[in-house]
Amino acid sequence: MSSLPRKAKVKVQTVVSKDEFSSFSELSSASEEDDKEDSAWEPQKKVPRRLKQSVPKESKPKRVPRVKKNTLQINDGSEDVAVKEEPNSSVPIADVALEDRKNKLDTVQTLKTAKTKRKNSAQSPSTQRTKKLKVNETNKASNFDSGSNSTDIPSTSTMWEGACKKEESEDDCASGQPPLKKMKTETCPQGQPVMFPANADNIIEEVEMNWDIVQVLSERTNIEPWVCANIIRLFDDDNTIPFIIRYRKELINNLDADSLREVQQALEELRAVAKKIRSTIQKIKKEGKMSECLLKALLDCKSSEELEHVSAPYKTGSKGTKAQRARQLGLEGAARTLLENPGELNLLSYIQPNVEGLSALQDIATGVQHILADMIAKDRDTLDFIRKLCQNRYISLQSSLAKVSSKKVNEKDVDKFVLYQNFSCNIRNIQHHQILAINRGENLKVLTVKVNIPDGVKNEFCRWCIQNRWRPRSFARPELMKILNKSLDDSFKRLIYPLLCRELRAKLTSDAEKESVMMFGRNLRQLLLTSPVPGRTLMGVDPGYKHGCKLAIISPTSQILHTDVVYLHCGQGFREAEKIKRLLLNFNCSTVVIGNGTACRETEAYFADLIMKNYFAPLDVVYCIVSEAGASIYSVSSEANKEMPGLDPNLRSAVSIARRVQDPLAELVKIEPKHIGVGMYQHDVSQTLLKATLDSVVEECVSFVGVDINICSEVLLRHIAGLNANRAKNVIEWREKNGPFVNREQLKKVKGLGPKSFQQCAGFIRINQDYIRTFCSSQHTESPGPIQGVAVTSPAGVEVTNEKQGKKKSKIAVNVVLQPNPLDQTCIHPESYDIAMRFLSFIGGTLCEIGKPEMQQKINLFLEKEGIEKIAEKLQTTVHTLQIIVDGLSQPESFDFRTDFDKPDFKRSIVCLEDLQVGTVLTGKVENATLFGIFVDIGVGKAGLIPIRNVTEAKLSKTKKRRSLGLGPGERVEVQVLNIDVPRSRITLDLIRVL
């Protein structure tokens, strides 16, 4: 066995049985004692995120004669493991069974020698971990090779096998094997019903805990475990939310984007806790304070609060807890004896007159009490019981005015929290916005907050502990029972109650923050998906007093036609009216867009008065109010400077205001989401969570609307799933250098856009076929025949001449004849092009009929005759994938699903606050939605509030229910005035219906 290479020796240890390891451990127990702590906490099944085919070089073994066999088959009676060997290091095998027995014996000796060497050379524990990783890596690679050949038609589940997280060039892969990234992308097009392998239930995490991440995630999000397992794999494989929502819906059981984001956030929190626990374990081990009990307590933690509770005594600089000081005096044995065998405990034997803390019987009793209190407070079953008890009892959150001098606190701040100066509410009924308000008041030192747990909870807890969990195993003398009772009382009051308060408040705050961020996301989505108003020349007006109103006239294609400044509120209104009329007539502009900032009300009244007098005849002018939140920030940004060089920043904001009506999505993506102003307490919540959620919502909206790759801006392109700032820049550069993209396949030629990025973004990229046909004809591109009736045999839509290619493949093919593919204008993903072509042949359709009435007719007839489930079965795909294909073939070329959403509210007249009366019925537009109510613009200069209790499901239209969007910015509603408070400018409304 001495000739067996070092690498192979290490791999053999994976199949040695436990009995043999136990005999080995008895032989080398002395050498293992030093390393016991080092290996106790290490995860045994840790697998690296990014698998690599290549293995680092190791020291060369002695050469042996080569044989043709490449793998060593080791049979331990349960399973076969193929151990790959390095070149020139094969071992001749005569008899597998004989060699197996020999290997086991020699491995024991080899491991013993290796351990001695490791101890002498003071190697780090990471060496052993690296070896374990290599074994797992090799096994996983071999499983991938065997698994990939087992089925004739690969399913989309194959993408999980041998996943490669980071995109690498094909040259980085081992010779003789296809690149994993490419393989993963190519197995998806079959569109098979996805079923993960039977052994794929276990998600291998970087840090192994005493809890299963899938199970905990399922409990926290109320989503089935199999869905959670699928979601974890999808995210680990770098799939984006828009891609998962549209093209992997069957894997996530039709969850919506908000639910998916919730799972993603919970997953990140759990992994952050696990990572923090690992670093804490390493730190405590380094200080030599680790014990088996502490390790178990740390690995049981599921939240930062629990970890803080367990690890607090071991922090650097800590004086140590009362329990730690008592343990240092040697009283832990007495505490354990009190519980296990109280009859034998004699506290007098622990007295040492010259030692502080052991000089008197009372000191010893107190020390034992502190140790018992610590044991109780860190016991998993005890904490689970008290948490369950709290769930079923009335626990309230109370806030009151802080007793501080008025000098330290602003009077205005005190007035803002008048509702919470004597506030109490059951934690099960408290609203999210109330939590955020109370937290803000506490941070400003206006409020003091406490959690009130009734005495009944403590009494029941102590009774349960004495009778069940912490009952001594035999009779205990009254003085010992007194110590135990005091321990329980001390543990609850000093340790458990503060922990419960921290946990409850942390959960309330976390839930409130998440709900606030989700509400912000829903509002942002609604705003971004406001229906565009194309084909109009618009005048944007940025109102102002002293510096005048900035005007900008833009064409139907968003080009700036004219900019100007008019002074409407400085006594020159009549003279400026003529100027405005001339501009509107010259550019045939009949729509005015007014920003809702300073002087908006006066500017609106000015235009409404002129319109009512028919001043702009023969033009029928209308106006609308649009939010200008973020316009001033954008107008001085580098993006605006690049887009509108040389234009005054004040005039740029007028251009932005007009474009927000023409194409809200394209304009609003240029502004940082939190500056758009449709949220609640956005400055109080986690900024990391807020940014991640809002960026995800923007990506979702832009991706679902889709972008025309040949005319879209770089800013818009950045937000497509799978792309980022660098890739978007590279796409624009490629387009400028090589001309427009003819088909989606050309995206693969863009620098930095690998197979994974292509897979994520391809379905959301659109290529306008009319534009491409014009371009192709002008360039005299060779084409084998007309597009009509041509069955595209390769999804690429690219013909490559039979020219021999070198070993090294590059992204640019040789002698490529480009050919437009009409499927590139649809939402159908390139991975499903083959299925789409087969479906077209089934119904007798052609590519030139996409989006036309005759295509819709053929599809409807075929679906009525066969049924979508049967057709999906015939095509060997899922119903969901087939539905996307049907939608893509049926929708017109210029289809935009934003047309289902509400357009801006165009007006000709104005209403004043003084004109309102209680009971008046009005129509208005939702400005913002919060957790406590909906703000509605009813055209009086001040938004009215519909309290959340007045928004019932019965009042929402079927369309809104179907979209699961509720009420959000842009929705048109019919409301009734309930109350008017003119001095405070407050209007309370009741929702009648959604229009």
PDB file of N, CA and C in Angstrom, residues 380-408:
ATOM      1  N   ARG A 380     -32.681  24.478  26.158  1.00  0.00           N
ATOM      2  CA  ARG A 380     -33.543  24.598  24.977  1.00  0.00           C
ATOM      3  C   ARG A 380     -34.999  24.292  25.309  1.00  0.00           C
ATOM      4  N   ASP A 381     -35.275  23.194  26.044  1.00  0.00           N
ATOM      5  CA  ASP A 381     -36.660  22.808  26.360  1.00  0.00           C
ATOM      6  C   ASP A 381     -37.347  23.855  27.234  1.00  0.00           C
ATOM      7  N   THR A 382     -36.591  24.404  28.172  1.00  0.00           N
ATOM      8  CA  THR A 382     -37.155  25.424  29.065  1.00  0.00           C
ATOM      9  C   THR A 382     -37.544  26.677  28.278  1.00  0.00           C
ATOM     10  N   LEU A 383     -36.648  27.113  27.400  1.00  0.00           N
ATOM     11  CA  LEU A 383     -36.942  28.310  26.598  1.00  0.00           C
ATOM     12  C   LEU A 383     -38.109  28.065  25.644  1.00  0.00           C
ATOM     13  N   ASP A 384     -38.181  26.859  25.075  1.00  0.00           N
ATOM     14  CA  ASP A 384     -39.307  26.535  24.190  1.00  0.00           C
ATOM     15  C   ASP A 384     -40.631  26.594  24.952  1.00  0.00           C
ATOM     16  N   PHE A 385     -40.623  26.106  26.211  1.00  0.00           N
ATOM     17  CA  PHE A 385     -41.848  26.104  27.014  1.00  0.00           C
ATOM     18  C   PHE A 385     -42.305  27.540  27.320  1.00  0.00           C
ATOM     19  N   ILE A 386     -41.373  28.395  27.734  1.00  0.00           N
ATOM     20  CA  ILE A 386     -41.757  29.769  28.107  1.00  0.00           C
ATOM     21  C   ILE A 386     -42.207  30.556  26.873  1.00  0.00           C
ATOM     22  N   ARG A 387     -41.608  30.275  25.722  1.00  0.00           N
ATOM     23  CA  ARG A 387     -42.035  30.966  24.493  1.00  0.00           C
ATOM     24  C   ARG A 387     -43.455  30.544  24.116  1.00  0.00           C
ATOM     25  N   LYS A 388     -43.733  29.237  24.253  1.00  0.00           N
ATOM     26  CA  LYS A 388     -45.078  28.736  23.924  1.00  0.00           C
ATOM     27  C   LYS A 388     -46.104  29.319  24.889  1.00  0.00           C
ATOM     28  N   LEU A 389     -45.694  29.449  26.143  1.00  0.00           N
ATOM     29  CA  LEU A 389     -46.569  30.008  27.162  1.00  0.00           C
ATOM     30  C   LEU A 389     -46.912  31.458  26.828  1.00  0.00           C
ATOM     31  N   CYS A 390     -45.914  32.205  26.372  1.00  0.00           N
ATOM     32  CA  CYS A 390     -46.129  33.615  26.039  1.00  0.00           C
ATOM     33  C   CYS A 390     -47.060  33.788  24.832  1.00  0.00           C
ATOM     34  N   GLN A 391     -47.031  32.813  23.926  1.00  0.00           N
ATOM     35  CA  GLN A 391     -47.891  32.907  22.740  1.00  0.00           C
ATOM     36  C   GLN A 391     -49.369  32.844  23.103  1.00  0.00           C
ATOM     37  N   ASN A 392     -49.674  32.162  24.194  1.00  0.00           N
ATOM     38  CA  ASN A 392     -51.083  31.954  24.572  1.00  0.00           C
ATOM     39  C   ASN A 392     -51.552  32.908  25.671  1.00  0.00           C
ATOM     40  N   ARG A 393     -50.714  33.829  26.093  1.00  0.00           N
ATOM     41  CA  ARG A 393     -51.091  34.758  27.155  1.00  0.00           C
ATOM     42  C   ARG A 393     -51.147  36.189  26.638  1.00  0.00           C
ATOM     43  N   TYR A 394     -51.779  37.066  27.434  1.00  0.00           N
ATOM     44  CA  TYR A 394     -51.895  38.481  27.061  1.00  0.00           C
ATOM     45  C   TYR A 394     -50.595  39.184  27.430  1.00  0.00           C
ATOM     46  N   ILE A 395     -49.795  39.480  26.431  1.00  0.00           N
ATOM     47  CA  ILE A 395     -48.551  40.225  26.645  1.00  0.00           C
ATOM     48  C   ILE A 395     -48.696  41.539  25.894  1.00  0.00           C
ATOM     49  N   SER A 396     -48.416  42.641  26.563  1.00  0.00           N
ATOM     50  CA  SER A 396     -48.655  43.949  25.948  1.00  0.00           C
ATOM     51  C   SER A 396     -47.359  44.730  25.788  1.00  0.00           C
ATOM     52  N   LEU A 397     -47.390  45.621  24.812  1.00  0.00           N
ATOM     53  CA  LEU A 397     -46.299  46.582  24.606  1.00  0.00           C
ATOM     54  C   LEU A 397     -46.810  47.932  25.095  1.00  0.00           C
ATOM     55  N   GLN A 398     -46.066  48.543  26.010  1.00  0.00           N
ATOM     56  CA  GLN A 398     -46.511  49.798  26.607  1.00  0.00           C
ATOM     57  C   GLN A 398     -45.501  50.895  26.300  1.00  0.00           C
ATOM     58  N   SER A 399     -46.002  52.082  25.993  1.00  0.00           N
ATOM     59  CA  SER A 399     -45.118  53.236  25.782  1.00  0.00           C
ATOM     60  C   SER A 399     -45.672  54.420  26.558  1.00  0.00           C
ATOM     61  N   SER A 400     -44.761  55.240  27.076  1.00  0.00           N
ATOM     62  CA  SER A 400     -45.172  56.426  27.830  1.00  0.00           C
ATOM     63  C   SER A 400     -44.162  57.543  27.579  1.00  0.00           C
ATOM     64  N   LEU A 401     -44.538  58.751  27.959  1.00  0.00           N
ATOM     65  CA  LEU A 401     -43.665  59.902  27.732  1.00  0.00           C
ATOM     66  C   LEU A 401     -42.430  59.782  28.619  1.00  0.00           C
ATOM     67  N   ALA A 402     -41.268  59.942  28.015  1.00  0.00           N
ATOM     68  CA  ALA A 402     -40.013  59.816  28.758  1.00  0.00           C
ATOM     69  C   ALA A 402     -39.865  60.973  29.741  1.00  0.00           C
ATOM     70  N   LYS A 403     -39.292  60.680  30.918  1.00  0.00           N
ATOM     71  CA  LYS A 403     -39.099  61.716  31.945  1.00  0.00           C
ATOM     72  C   LYS A 403     -37.738  62.376  31.724  1.00  0.00           C
ATOM     73  N   VAL A 404     -37.702  63.288  30.765  1.00  0.00           N
ATOM     74  CA  VAL A 404     -36.456  64.011  30.464  1.00  0.00           C
ATOM     75  C   VAL A 404     -36.758  65.492  30.422  1.00  0.00           C
ATOM     76  N   SER A 405     -35.738  66.305  30.568  1.00  0.00           N
ATOM     77  CA  SER A 405     -35.936  67.755  30.533  1.00  0.00           C
ATOM     78  C   SER A 405     -36.274  68.207  29.126  1.00  0.00           C
ATOM     79  N   SER A 406     -37.061  69.269  29.018  1.00  0.00           N
ATOM     80  CA  SER A 406     -37.517  69.753  27.714  1.00  0.00           C
ATOM     81  C   SER A 406     -36.371  70.274  26.866  1.00  0.00           C
ATOM     82  N   LYS A 407     -35.205  70.549  27.481  1.00  0.00           N
ATOM     83  CA  LYS A 407     -34.064  71.065  26.722  1.00  0.00           C
ATOM     84  C   LYS A 407     -33.532  70.010  25.746  1.00  0.00           C
ATOM     85  N   LYS A 408     -33.605  68.760  26.167  1.00  0.00           N
ATOM     86  CA  LYS A 408     -33.020  67.695  25.356  1.00  0.00           C
ATOM     87  C   LYS A 408     -33.915  67.251  24.205  1.00  0.00           C
TER      88      LYS A 408
END
